[in-house]
CSV table of C-alpha atoms in Angstrom, one decimal:
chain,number,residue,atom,x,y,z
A,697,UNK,CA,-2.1,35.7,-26.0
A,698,UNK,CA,-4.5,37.1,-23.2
A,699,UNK,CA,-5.8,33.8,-22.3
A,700,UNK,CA,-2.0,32.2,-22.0
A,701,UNK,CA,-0.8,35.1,-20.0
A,702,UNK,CA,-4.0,34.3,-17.4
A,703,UNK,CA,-3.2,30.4,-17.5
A,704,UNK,CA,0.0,30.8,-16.9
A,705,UNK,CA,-0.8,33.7,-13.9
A,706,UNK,CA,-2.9,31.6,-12.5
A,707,UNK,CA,-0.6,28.8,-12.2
A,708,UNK,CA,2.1,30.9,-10.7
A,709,UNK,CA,-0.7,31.6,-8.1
A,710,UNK,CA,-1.5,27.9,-7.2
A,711,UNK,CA,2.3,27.2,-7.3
A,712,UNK,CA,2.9,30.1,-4.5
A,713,UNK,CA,0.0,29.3,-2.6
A,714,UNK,CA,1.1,25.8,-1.9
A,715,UNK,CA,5.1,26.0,-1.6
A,716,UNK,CA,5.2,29.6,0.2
A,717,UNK,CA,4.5,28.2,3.5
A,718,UNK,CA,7.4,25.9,2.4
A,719,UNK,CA,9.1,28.7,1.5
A,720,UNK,CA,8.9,30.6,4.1
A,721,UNK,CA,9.9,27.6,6.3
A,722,UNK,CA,12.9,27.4,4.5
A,723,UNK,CA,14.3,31.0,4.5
A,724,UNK,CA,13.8,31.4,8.2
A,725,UNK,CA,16.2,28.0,8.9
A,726,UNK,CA,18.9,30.5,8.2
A,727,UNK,CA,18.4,32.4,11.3
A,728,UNK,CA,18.9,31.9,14.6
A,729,UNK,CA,15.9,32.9,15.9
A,730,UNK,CA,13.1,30.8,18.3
A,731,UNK,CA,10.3,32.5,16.2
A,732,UNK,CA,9.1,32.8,12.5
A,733,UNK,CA,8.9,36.4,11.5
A,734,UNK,CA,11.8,37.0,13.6
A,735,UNK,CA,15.0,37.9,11.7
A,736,UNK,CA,18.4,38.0,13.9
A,737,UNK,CA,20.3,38.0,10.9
A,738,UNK,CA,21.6,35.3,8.1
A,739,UNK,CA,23.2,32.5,10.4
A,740,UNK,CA,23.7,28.7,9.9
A,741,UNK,CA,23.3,28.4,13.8
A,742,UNK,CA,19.8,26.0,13.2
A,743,UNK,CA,22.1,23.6,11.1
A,744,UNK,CA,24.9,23.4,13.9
A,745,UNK,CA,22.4,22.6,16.7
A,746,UNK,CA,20.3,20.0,14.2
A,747,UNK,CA,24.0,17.9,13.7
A,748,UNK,CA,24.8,18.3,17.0
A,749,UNK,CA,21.3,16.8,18.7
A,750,UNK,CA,21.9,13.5,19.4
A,751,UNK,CA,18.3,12.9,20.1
A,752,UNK,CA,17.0,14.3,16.6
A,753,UNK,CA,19.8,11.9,14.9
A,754,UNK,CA,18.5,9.3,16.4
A,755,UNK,CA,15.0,10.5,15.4
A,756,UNK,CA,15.8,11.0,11.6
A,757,UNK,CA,17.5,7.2,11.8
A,758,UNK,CA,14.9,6.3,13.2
A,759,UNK,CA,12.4,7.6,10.4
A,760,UNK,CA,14.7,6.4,7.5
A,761,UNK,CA,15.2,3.2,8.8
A,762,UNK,CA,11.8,2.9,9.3
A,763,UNK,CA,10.5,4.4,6.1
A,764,UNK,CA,13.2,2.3,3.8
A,765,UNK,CA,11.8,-1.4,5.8
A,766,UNK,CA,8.4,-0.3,5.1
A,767,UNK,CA,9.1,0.7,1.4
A,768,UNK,CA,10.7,-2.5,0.5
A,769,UNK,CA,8.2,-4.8,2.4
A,770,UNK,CA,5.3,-3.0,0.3
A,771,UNK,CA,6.9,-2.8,-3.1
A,772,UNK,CA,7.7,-6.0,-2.7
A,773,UNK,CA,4.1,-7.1,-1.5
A,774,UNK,CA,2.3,-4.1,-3.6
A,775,UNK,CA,4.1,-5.4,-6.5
A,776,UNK,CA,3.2,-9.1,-6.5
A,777,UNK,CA,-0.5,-8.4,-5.6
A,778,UNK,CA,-0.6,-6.0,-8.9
A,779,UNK,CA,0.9,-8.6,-10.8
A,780,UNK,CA,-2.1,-11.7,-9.2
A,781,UNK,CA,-4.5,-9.2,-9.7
A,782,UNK,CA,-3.6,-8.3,-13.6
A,783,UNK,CA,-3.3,-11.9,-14.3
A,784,UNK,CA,-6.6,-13.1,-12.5
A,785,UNK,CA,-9.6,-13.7,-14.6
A,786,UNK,CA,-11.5,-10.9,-14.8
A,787,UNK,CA,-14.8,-12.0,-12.2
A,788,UNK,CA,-11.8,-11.9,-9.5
A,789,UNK,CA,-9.5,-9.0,-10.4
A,790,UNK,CA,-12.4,-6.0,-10.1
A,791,UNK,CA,-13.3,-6.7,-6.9
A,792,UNK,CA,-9.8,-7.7,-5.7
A,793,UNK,CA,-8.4,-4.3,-7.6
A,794,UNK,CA,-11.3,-2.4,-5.5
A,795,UNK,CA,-10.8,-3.9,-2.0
A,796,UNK,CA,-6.7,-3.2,-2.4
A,797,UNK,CA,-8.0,0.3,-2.8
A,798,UNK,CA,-10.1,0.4,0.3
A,799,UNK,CA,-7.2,1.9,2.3
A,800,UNK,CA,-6.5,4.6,0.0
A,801,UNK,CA,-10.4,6.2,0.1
A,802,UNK,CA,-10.5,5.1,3.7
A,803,UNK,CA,-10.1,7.8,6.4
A,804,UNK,CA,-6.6,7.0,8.1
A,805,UNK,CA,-8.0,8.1,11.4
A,806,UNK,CA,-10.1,4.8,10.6
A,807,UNK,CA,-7.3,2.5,9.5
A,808,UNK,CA,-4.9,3.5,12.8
A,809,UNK,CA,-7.9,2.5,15.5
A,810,UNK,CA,-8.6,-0.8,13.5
A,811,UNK,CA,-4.7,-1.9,13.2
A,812,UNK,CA,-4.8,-0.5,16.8
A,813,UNK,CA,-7.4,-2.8,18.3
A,814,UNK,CA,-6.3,-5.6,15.9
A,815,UNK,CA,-2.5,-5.3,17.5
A,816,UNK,CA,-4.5,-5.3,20.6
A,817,UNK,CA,-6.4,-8.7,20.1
A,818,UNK,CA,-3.2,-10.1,19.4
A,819,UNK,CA,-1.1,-8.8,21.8
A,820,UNK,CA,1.2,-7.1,19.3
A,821,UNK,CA,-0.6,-3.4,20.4
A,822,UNK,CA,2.8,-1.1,20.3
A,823,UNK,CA,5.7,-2.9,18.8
A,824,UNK,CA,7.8,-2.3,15.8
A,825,UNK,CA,6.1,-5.4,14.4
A,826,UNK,CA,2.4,-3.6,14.7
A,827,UNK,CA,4.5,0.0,13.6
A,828,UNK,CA,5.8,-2.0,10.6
A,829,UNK,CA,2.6,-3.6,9.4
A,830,UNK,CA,0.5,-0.4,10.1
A,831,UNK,CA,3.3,1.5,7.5
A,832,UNK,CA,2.5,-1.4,5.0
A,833,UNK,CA,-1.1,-0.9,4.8
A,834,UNK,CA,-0.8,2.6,4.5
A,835,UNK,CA,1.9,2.3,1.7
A,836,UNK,CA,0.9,-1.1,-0.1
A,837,UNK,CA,-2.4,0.4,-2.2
A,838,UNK,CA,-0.3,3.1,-3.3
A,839,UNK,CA,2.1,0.4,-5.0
A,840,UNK,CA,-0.6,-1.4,-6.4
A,841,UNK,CA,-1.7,1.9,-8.4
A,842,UNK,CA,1.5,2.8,-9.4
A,843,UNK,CA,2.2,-1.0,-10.8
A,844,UNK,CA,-1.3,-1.7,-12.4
A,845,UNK,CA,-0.9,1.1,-15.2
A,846,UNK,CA,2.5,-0.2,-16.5
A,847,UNK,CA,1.1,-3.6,-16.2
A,848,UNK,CA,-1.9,-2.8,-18.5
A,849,UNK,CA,0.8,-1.1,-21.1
A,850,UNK,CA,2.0,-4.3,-21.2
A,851,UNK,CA,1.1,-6.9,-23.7
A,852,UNK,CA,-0.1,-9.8,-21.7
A,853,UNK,CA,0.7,-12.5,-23.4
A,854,UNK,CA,4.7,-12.0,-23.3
A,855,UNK,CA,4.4,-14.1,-20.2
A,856,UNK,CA,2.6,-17.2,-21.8
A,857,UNK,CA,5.0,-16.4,-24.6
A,858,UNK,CA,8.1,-16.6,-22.4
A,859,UNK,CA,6.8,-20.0,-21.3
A,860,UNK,CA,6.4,-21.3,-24.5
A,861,UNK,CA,9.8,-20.3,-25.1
A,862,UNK,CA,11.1,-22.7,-22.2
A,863,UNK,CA,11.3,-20.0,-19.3
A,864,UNK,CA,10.6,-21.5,-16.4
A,865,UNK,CA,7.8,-19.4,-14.4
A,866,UNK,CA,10.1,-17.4,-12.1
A,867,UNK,CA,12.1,-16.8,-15.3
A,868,UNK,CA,9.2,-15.6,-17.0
A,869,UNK,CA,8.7,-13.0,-14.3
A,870,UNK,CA,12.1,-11.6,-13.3
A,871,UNK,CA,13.2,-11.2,-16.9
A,872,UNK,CA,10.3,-10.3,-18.7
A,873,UNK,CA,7.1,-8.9,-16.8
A,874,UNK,CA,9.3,-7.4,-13.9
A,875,UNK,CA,11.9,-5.3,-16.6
A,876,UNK,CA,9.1,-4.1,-18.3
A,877,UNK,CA,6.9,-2.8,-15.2
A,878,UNK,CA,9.8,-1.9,-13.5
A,879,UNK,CA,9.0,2.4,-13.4
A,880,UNK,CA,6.3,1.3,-12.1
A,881,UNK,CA,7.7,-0.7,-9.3
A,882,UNK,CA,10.2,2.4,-8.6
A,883,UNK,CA,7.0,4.9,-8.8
A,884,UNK,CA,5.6,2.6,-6.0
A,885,UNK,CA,8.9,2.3,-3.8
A,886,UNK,CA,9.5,6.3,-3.7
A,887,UNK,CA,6.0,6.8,-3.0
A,888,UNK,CA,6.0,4.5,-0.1
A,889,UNK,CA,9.1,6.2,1.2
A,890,UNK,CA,7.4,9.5,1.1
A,891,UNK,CA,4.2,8.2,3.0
A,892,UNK,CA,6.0,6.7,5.6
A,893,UNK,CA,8.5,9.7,5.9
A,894,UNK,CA,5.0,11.6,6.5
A,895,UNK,CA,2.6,9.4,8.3
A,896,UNK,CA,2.0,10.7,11.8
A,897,UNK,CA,-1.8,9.0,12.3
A,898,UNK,CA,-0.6,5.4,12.0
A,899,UNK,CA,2.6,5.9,13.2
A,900,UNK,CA,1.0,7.2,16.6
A,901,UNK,CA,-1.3,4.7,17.1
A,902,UNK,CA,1.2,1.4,16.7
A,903,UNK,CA,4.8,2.7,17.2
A,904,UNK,CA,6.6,1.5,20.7
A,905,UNK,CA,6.4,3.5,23.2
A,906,UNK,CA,10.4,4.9,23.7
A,907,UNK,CA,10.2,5.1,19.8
A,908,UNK,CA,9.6,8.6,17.8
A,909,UNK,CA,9.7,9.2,14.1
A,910,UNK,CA,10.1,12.8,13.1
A,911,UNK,CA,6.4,13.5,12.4
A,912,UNK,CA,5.7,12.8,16.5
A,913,UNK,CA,8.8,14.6,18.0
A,914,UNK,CA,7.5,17.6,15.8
A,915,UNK,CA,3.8,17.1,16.7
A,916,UNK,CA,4.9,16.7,20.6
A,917,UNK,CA,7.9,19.1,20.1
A,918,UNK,CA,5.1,22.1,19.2
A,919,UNK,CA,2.8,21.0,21.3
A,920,UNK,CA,4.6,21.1,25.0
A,921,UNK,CA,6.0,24.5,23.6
A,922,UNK,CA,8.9,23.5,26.2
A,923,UNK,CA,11.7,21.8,23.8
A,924,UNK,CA,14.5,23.3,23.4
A,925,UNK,CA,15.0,21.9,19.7
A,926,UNK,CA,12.0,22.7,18.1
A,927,UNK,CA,14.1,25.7,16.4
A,928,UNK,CA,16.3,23.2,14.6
A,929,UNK,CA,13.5,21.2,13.1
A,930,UNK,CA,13.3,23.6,10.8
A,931,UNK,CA,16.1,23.2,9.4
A,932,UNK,CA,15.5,19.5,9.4
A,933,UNK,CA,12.2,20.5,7.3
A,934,UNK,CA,14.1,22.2,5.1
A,935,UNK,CA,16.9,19.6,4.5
A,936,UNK,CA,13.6,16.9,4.0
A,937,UNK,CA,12.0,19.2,1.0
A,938,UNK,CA,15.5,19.6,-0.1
A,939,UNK,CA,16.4,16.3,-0.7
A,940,UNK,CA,13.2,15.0,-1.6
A,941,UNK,CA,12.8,18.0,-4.7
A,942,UNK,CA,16.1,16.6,-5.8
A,943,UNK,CA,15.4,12.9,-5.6
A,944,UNK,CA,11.9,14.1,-7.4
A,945,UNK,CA,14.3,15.9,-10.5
A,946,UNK,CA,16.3,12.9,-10.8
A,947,UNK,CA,13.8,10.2,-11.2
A,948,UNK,CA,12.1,12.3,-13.6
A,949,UNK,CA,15.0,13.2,-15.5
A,950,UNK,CA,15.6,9.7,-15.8
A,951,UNK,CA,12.5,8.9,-16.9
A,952,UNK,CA,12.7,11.3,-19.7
A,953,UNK,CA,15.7,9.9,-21.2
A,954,UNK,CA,14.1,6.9,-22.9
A,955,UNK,CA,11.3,8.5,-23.9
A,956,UNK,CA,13.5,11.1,-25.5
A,957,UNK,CA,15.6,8.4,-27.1
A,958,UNK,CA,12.0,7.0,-28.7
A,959,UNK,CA,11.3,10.0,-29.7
A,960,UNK,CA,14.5,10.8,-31.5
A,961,UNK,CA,14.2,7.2,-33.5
């Protein structure tokens, strides 16, 4: 009894370490004040001005937009290169599993400069093509690792079986081996989104000029101390961790519906 009451303190303790910054954040985007710590009172004043800032809009379309292109373009990438790699023969899917992980171990401070001077070489330094690409890297390993699992659940030789059946090979894919790693593929997607929603390294380094995602309007936004709007990001932090606790809730509860329906059986 002693020992649960001390796990379970101590994970109370790690839970309100991390999210009471959070928190914090949150509680104080229902005040119209320019400071944290500052209370002037319960208010939905922060809200009013976020809808009403054009520029910020524009700043969170430009962030979605962003972070959906890049999600789809790596799941979809992320996804086949899983796939090559789990159906390779083994001398080439090691060392093709460890290089697609190369990104994820690397520094990102690393992997901005090299897409930057690569861009640079090519005279693609600062476009949405270079912003683009630079989102992919960051995201694509991440799908790989969220893929490979599912695809090792997976009995491998439903796809030669499929074959045998008559399926063509894209048949073979789409209706059998992509249903059945499908999770996995979502896993991927929603963890790309939430890179690219929070990537501010990369981002910097190969985004257009005229062109700010929310991570660098807040970065510059605190750092000149002089905009006028920085109040009203936080309730556009708030609205993110919102919205991405709920999306979080759904997908798992989702999840555990078949597993509950095994179970049941």
């Amino acid at each position: 009894m002693v020992k649960r009451i001390v796990s379970v303190a101590i994970c109370v303790a790690v839970l309100l370490f991390i999210y009471a910054p959070i928190l914090l954040l949150v509680v104080y985007s229902f005040t119209d004040s320019n400071v944290i710590g500052k209370w002037d009172g319960f208010s939905f004043a922060l809200y009013a001005d976020l809808f009403r800032n054009a520029e910020i809009m524009q700043i969170l379309f430009n962030t979605v937009w962003l972070a959906l292109v890049a999600a789809l373009l790596s799941t979809v990438l992320g996804t086949a290169g899983a796939i090559g790699i789990f159906y390779s023969k083994r001398k080439f899917a090691k060392p093709l599993q460890a290089a697609s992980q190369i990104p994820v171990i690397n520094a990102e401070i690393v992997t901005a400069i090299s897409l930057a001077l690569l861009f640079s070489a090519l005279f693609l330094y600062r476009t949405y093509f270079s912003l683009i690409v630079g989102h992919m890297v960051l995201c694509t390993p991440f799908v790989v690792l969220s893929v490979m699992p599912k695809l090792k659940q997976m009995d491998p030789n439903t796809y030669e079986a499929a074959l045998d059946l008559g399926a063509s090979p894209s048949q073979a894919l789409f209706k059998v081996v992509v249903p059945q790693i499908f999770s996995g593929i979502l896993s991927g997607f929603m963890l790309s989104i939430t890179l690219s929603l929070d990537d501010y390294i990369v981002t910097a380094f190969t985004k257009p000029p005229m062109f700010d995602t929310i991570s660098t309007y807040v970065y510059n936004a605190v750092k000149n101390g002089t905009n006028n709007s920085t109040p009203a990001l936080r309730a556009l932090s708030a609205l993110i961790f919102i919205v991405m606790i709920a999306v979080l809730l759904v997908v798992n509860l989702r999840a555990r519906k078949p597993a509950q329906k095994e179970a049941s059986k």
